[in-house]
Short mmCIF file of C-alpha atoms in Angstrom, two decimals:
data_model
loop_
_atom_site.label_atom_id
_atom_site.label_comp_id
_atom_site.label_asym_id
_atom_site.label_seq_id
_atom_site.Cartn_x
_atom_site.Cartn_y
_atom_site.Cartn_z
CA ARG H 1 37.05 -25.90 -20.94
CA LEU H 2 35.63 -28.97 -22.64
CA ALA H 3 36.44 -27.48 -26.02
CA ARG H 4 40.01 -26.66 -25.02
CA ALA H 5 40.89 -29.81 -23.05
CA GLY H 6 38.76 -32.53 -24.58
CA GLY H 7 38.30 -31.19 -28.09
CA ALA H 8 41.87 -30.03 -28.64
CA GLY H 9 43.31 -33.20 -27.06
CA ALA H 10 41.09 -35.48 -29.07
CA ALA H 11 41.85 -33.56 -32.24
CA SER H 12 45.65 -33.58 -31.77
CA GLY H 13 45.72 -37.22 -30.64
CA GLY H 14 43.50 -38.34 -33.44
CA ILE H 15 45.45 -36.45 -36.07
CA GLY H 16 48.73 -37.82 -34.68
CA GLU H 17 47.47 -41.37 -34.91
CA ILE H 18 46.25 -40.79 -38.42
CA LEU H 19 49.53 -39.26 -39.55
CA GLY H 20 51.56 -41.99 -37.84
CA GLY H 21 49.69 -44.85 -39.42
CA CYS H 22 48.62 -43.48 -42.77
CA GLN H 23 51.52 -44.83 -44.76
CA GLY H 24 49.25 -47.27 -46.44
CA CYS H 25 46.00 -45.35 -46.10
CA ASP H 26 44.32 -43.56 -48.85
CA ALA H 27 42.77 -40.09 -48.98
CA LEU H 28 39.26 -41.45 -48.41
CA SER H 29 40.21 -43.06 -45.08
CA LEU H 30 41.92 -39.87 -43.90
CA GLY H 31 38.82 -37.83 -44.77
CA GLY H 32 36.58 -40.17 -42.78
CA GLU H 33 38.73 -39.91 -39.66
CA LEU H 34 38.82 -36.11 -39.89
CA GLY H 35 35.01 -36.02 -40.27
CA GLU H 36 34.58 -37.98 -37.05
CA ILE H 37 36.94 -35.64 -35.19
CA VAL H 38 35.16 -32.53 -36.46
CA GLY H 39 31.81 -34.07 -35.47
CA ALA H 40 33.11 -34.73 -31.94
CA ILE H 41 34.36 -31.15 -31.65
CA VAL H 42 30.99 -29.78 -32.84
CA ILE H 43 29.14 -31.88 -30.24
CA ILE H 44 31.47 -30.71 -27.45
CA LEU H 45 31.02 -27.06 -28.48
CA ALA H 46 27.23 -27.48 -28.63
CA VAL H 47 27.16 -28.94 -25.11
CA ALA H 48 29.34 -26.08 -23.85
CA LEU H 49 27.05 -23.52 -25.52
CA VAL H 50 23.95 -25.07 -23.94
CA ALA H 51 25.64 -24.99 -20.53
CA VAL H 52 26.55 -21.31 -20.97
CA LEU H 53 22.98 -20.44 -22.00
CA LEU H 54 21.58 -22.38 -19.04
CA VAL H 55 23.84 -20.55 -16.58
CA TRP H 56 22.86 -17.20 -18.18
CA ALA H 57 19.14 -18.00 -17.92
CA ILE H 58 19.46 -19.04 -14.27
CA GLY H 59 21.34 -15.82 -13.48
CA LYS H 60 18.61 -13.74 -15.15
CA LEU H 61 15.90 -15.61 -13.21
CA ILE H 62 17.69 -15.05 -9.90
CA ALA H 63 18.10 -11.33 -10.67
CA TYR H 64 14.40 -11.05 -11.57
CA VAL H 65 13.33 -12.72 -8.32
CA HIS H 66 15.63 -10.47 -6.28
CA ARG H 67 14.29 -7.38 -8.03
CA LYS H 68 10.68 -8.40 -7.42
CA ARG H 69 11.36 -9.16 -3.76
CA SER H 70 12.95 -5.74 -3.26
CA GLU H 71 10.09 -3.80 -4.87
CA PRO H 72 7.66 -2.10 -2.46
CA LYS H 73 4.39 -4.02 -2.15
CA PRO H 74 1.04 -2.34 -1.51
CA HIS H 75 -0.81 -3.36 1.63
CA GLY H 76 -4.40 -2.15 1.83
CA ALA H 77 -7.77 -3.05 3.29
CA LEU H 78 -9.16 -6.53 2.70
CA LEU H 79 -12.74 -6.01 3.93
CA PRO H 80 -15.45 -3.36 3.66
CA PRO H 81 -15.17 -0.61 6.30
CA THR H 82 -18.30 -1.78 8.14
CA ARG H 83 -20.90 -4.51 7.85
CA ARG H 84 -24.50 -3.47 8.38
CA PRO H 85 -27.15 -5.90 9.62
CA ALA H 86 -29.25 -7.09 6.72
CA GLU H 87 -32.53 -6.04 8.38
CA ARG H 88 -31.47 -2.40 8.72
CA ARG H 89 -32.07 -1.29 5.18
CA VAL H 90 -34.73 0.53 3.21
CA ARG H 91 -35.23 0.97 -0.53
CA GLY H 92 -36.29 3.90 -2.61
CA VAL H 93 -35.69 6.10 -5.64
CA VAL H 94 -33.25 9.02 -5.81
CA LEU H 95 -34.84 12.45 -6.23
CA GLY H 96 -33.40 15.90 -6.76
CA ASP H 97 -31.12 17.63 -9.22
CA THR H 98 -27.56 16.81 -10.27
CA ALA H 99 -25.86 19.46 -8.19
CA GLY H 100 -22.28 18.27 -8.67
CA VAL H 101 -19.80 16.49 -10.91
CA SER H 102 -17.89 13.31 -10.18
CA PRO H 103 -14.11 13.93 -10.16
CA LEU H 104 -13.50 10.53 -11.76
CA THR H 105 -16.15 10.24 -14.46
CA ALA H 106 -16.61 14.01 -15.04
CA GLU H 107 -20.37 13.31 -15.20
CA PRO H 108 -23.09 15.28 -13.36
CA CYS H 109 -24.52 13.37 -10.40
CA VAL H 110 -26.01 13.74 -6.93
CA ALA H 111 -23.30 11.59 -5.31
CA TRP H 112 -20.23 9.59 -6.28
CA ALA H 113 -17.85 7.08 -4.76
CA ALA H 114 -14.60 5.40 -5.79
CA GLU H 115 -12.52 2.43 -4.72
CA LEU H 116 -8.90 1.97 -5.86
CA THR H 117 -7.44 -1.51 -5.50
CA CYS H 118 -4.17 -3.35 -6.10
CA LYS H 119 -3.80 -6.99 -7.10
CA ARG H 120 -2.02 -9.27 -4.65
CA TRP H 121 -1.37 -13.00 -4.78
CA PHE H 122 -4.90 -14.28 -4.13
CA ASN H 123 -7.03 -11.20 -3.63
CA ARG H 124 -7.37 -7.47 -4.18
CA GLN H 125 -6.51 -4.94 -1.48
CA VAL H 126 -8.19 -1.56 -1.27
CA MET H 127 -5.78 1.36 -1.34
CA LEU H 128 -8.33 4.20 -1.29
CA ARG H 129 -12.04 4.67 -0.63
CA ASP H 130 -13.68 8.02 -1.17
CA GLY H 131 -17.14 9.40 -1.77
CA GLU H 132 -19.22 12.56 -1.58
CA SER H 133 -22.86 13.53 -1.51
CA PHE H 134 -24.02 16.82 -3.00
CA GLY H 135 -27.33 16.54 -1.13
CA PHE H 136 -30.34 14.62 -2.42
CA ASP H 137 -33.62 13.02 -1.37
CA ILE H 138 -34.81 9.42 -1.56
CA ARG H 139 -38.49 8.57 -1.90
CA LEU H 140 -38.78 5.33 0.03
CA ASP H 141 -41.06 2.49 -0.99
CA ASP H 142 -43.35 3.16 1.99
CA GLY H 143 -43.86 6.78 0.88
CA ARG H 144 -41.60 8.45 3.43
CA LEU H 145 -38.87 10.87 2.42
CA ALA H 146 -35.24 10.34 3.37
CA ARG H 147 -32.75 13.17 3.01
CA VAL H 148 -29.03 12.61 2.52
CA PRO H 149 -27.17 15.81 3.40
CA PRO H 150 -24.10 17.09 1.55
CA GLY H 151 -20.85 15.64 2.82
CA MET H 152 -19.28 12.24 3.29
CA LEU H 153 -20.89 9.26 1.64
CA ARG H 154 -20.09 5.58 1.26
CA LEU H 155 -21.46 3.64 -1.67
CA HIS H 156 -21.59 -0.08 -1.02
CA ARG H 157 -19.36 -1.67 -3.69
CA GLY H 158 -20.69 -1.71 -7.24
CA GLY H 159 -19.26 0.31 -10.10
CA GLU H 160 -17.41 -0.34 -13.30
CA GLU H 161 -13.86 -1.67 -12.94
CA GLN H 162 -11.81 0.23 -15.49
CA ARG H 163 -9.36 3.07 -15.69
CA TYR H 164 -10.67 6.59 -15.93
CA VAL H 165 -8.76 9.45 -17.50
CA GLU H 166 -9.50 11.63 -14.49
CA VAL H 167 -8.03 9.29 -11.87
CA ASP H 168 -4.52 10.73 -11.90
CA SER H 169 -5.73 14.33 -11.75
CA TYR H 170 -8.07 13.34 -8.91
CA LEU H 171 -5.18 11.75 -6.99
CA GLU H 172 -3.13 14.91 -7.49
CA THR H 173 -5.79 16.83 -5.55
CA ILE H 174 -5.18 14.42 -2.64
CA ASP H 175 -1.40 14.16 -2.99
CA PRO H 176 0.23 17.06 -4.92
CA SER H 177 3.42 15.00 -5.34
CA TYR H 178 1.56 12.13 -7.06
CA ALA H 179 2.75 13.07 -10.58
CA ARG H 180 6.38 13.47 -9.46
CA ASP H 181 6.36 10.09 -7.69
CA ALA H 182 4.92 8.20 -10.64
CA ASP H 183 7.38 5.30 -10.24
CA GLU H 184 6.48 4.70 -6.59
CA PRO H 185 3.27 6.66 -5.87
CA ALA H 186 1.93 6.95 -2.35
CA ILE H 187 -1.46 5.63 -3.57
CA PRO H 188 -0.75 2.77 -5.99
CA TYR H 189 -3.61 1.12 -7.88
CA ASP H 190 -4.27 -1.01 -10.93
CA GLU H 191 -8.09 -1.08 -10.92
CA VAL H 192 -10.73 1.55 -10.21
CA GLY H 193 -14.30 0.91 -9.12
CA ALA H 194 -16.39 4.06 -9.50
CA VAL H 195 -20.13 4.61 -9.20
CA ASP H 196 -22.30 7.71 -9.60
CA LEU H 197 -25.83 8.27 -8.30
CA ARG H 198 -28.29 10.18 -10.44
CA PRO H 199 -31.99 11.05 -10.13
CA GLY H 200 -34.10 8.00 -10.88
CA ASP H 201 -31.60 5.44 -9.57
CA ARG H 202 -33.04 2.83 -7.26
CA VAL H 203 -30.97 2.46 -4.09
CA GLU H 204 -30.79 0.75 -0.71
CA VAL H 205 -29.93 2.74 2.40
CA PHE H 206 -28.15 0.78 5.15
CA GLY H 207 -28.13 1.68 8.82
CA GLU H 208 -30.42 3.60 11.11
CA LEU H 209 -32.52 6.60 10.07
CA HIS H 210 -33.89 9.10 12.56
CA VAL H 211 -36.80 11.49 12.17
CA ALA H 212 -35.85 15.16 11.91
CA ALA H 213 -37.52 18.42 10.97
CA ASP H 214 -37.18 19.52 7.37
CA PRO H 215 -36.11 23.19 7.39
CA GLU H 216 -36.44 23.40 3.63
CA ALA H 217 -40.12 22.45 3.55
CA ALA H 218 -43.03 24.71 4.37
CA GLN H 219 -44.74 24.24 7.69
CA THR H 220 -47.78 22.01 7.74
CA TYR H 221 -51.15 22.54 9.37
CA ARG H 222 -51.02 24.49 12.69
CA GLY H 223 -47.36 25.37 12.20
CA THR H 224 -45.99 21.87 12.58
CA ALA H 225 -42.70 21.42 10.77
CA ALA H 226 -42.50 18.79 8.04
CA LEU H 227 -40.52 15.70 8.98
CA VAL H 228 -37.97 13.72 7.00
CA LEU H 229 -35.69 10.77 7.71
CA ARG H 230 -31.96 11.39 8.03
CA PRO H 231 -29.05 8.94 8.38
CA THR H 232 -27.74 8.65 11.92
CA ASP H 233 -24.11 8.60 10.79
CA VAL H 234 -22.25 8.60 7.47
CA PRO H 235 -24.77 7.12 5.02
CA LEU H 236 -24.01 3.80 3.38
CA ILE H 237 -25.92 3.39 0.11
CA ARG H 238 -25.99 0.70 -2.55
CA ARG H 239 -27.32 1.21 -6.04
CA VAL H 240 -29.72 -1.59 -6.86
#
């Protein structure tokens, strides 16, 4: 609009004035007036172009904000599942054989655990926690033997935060539609914390342990069954 109204009007008015009063002017004077008019038109067009670009950029920014606001946002856990009292813990060394393979690292181990998280504004939210024990023993520092049975296991944090090639195939075992819903998966994540336990690792066991008979060990003197320590509930272990 500036180019059409202001530029065209200024150009026609200026040219009319020049033509009306150029009876005694020379070619050099006419060229100077035309140069000023062309310069004014160029400035007006530049301002109009900047305004158009500014409006286009603002429109793109508004569309981006609307798109981000309409995208589904992951909401997961902010804290560990439980907090154990600091005094209820014992330390020892993992014994036994690597009877299984971690589904994330594809490495032989006695136990594994994983934690999938998504980045939010000021923190990370946990979208999935999983872990499994294949059955192993822990020789405690006081000489006693603790036995972790096969089954559920929680490893207290730790692990390397990076992507593993096996993560997607592992998630497909949980959710068969994971590959088909790649754009909006039911279990979103952008970081993986995974940890494996192997023989020789030094660990801490949190929570209460109770004394139980060891059916796998031979009976001791006078037929008394050997005793071991077992976790009272789902074991919570941290690799030191």
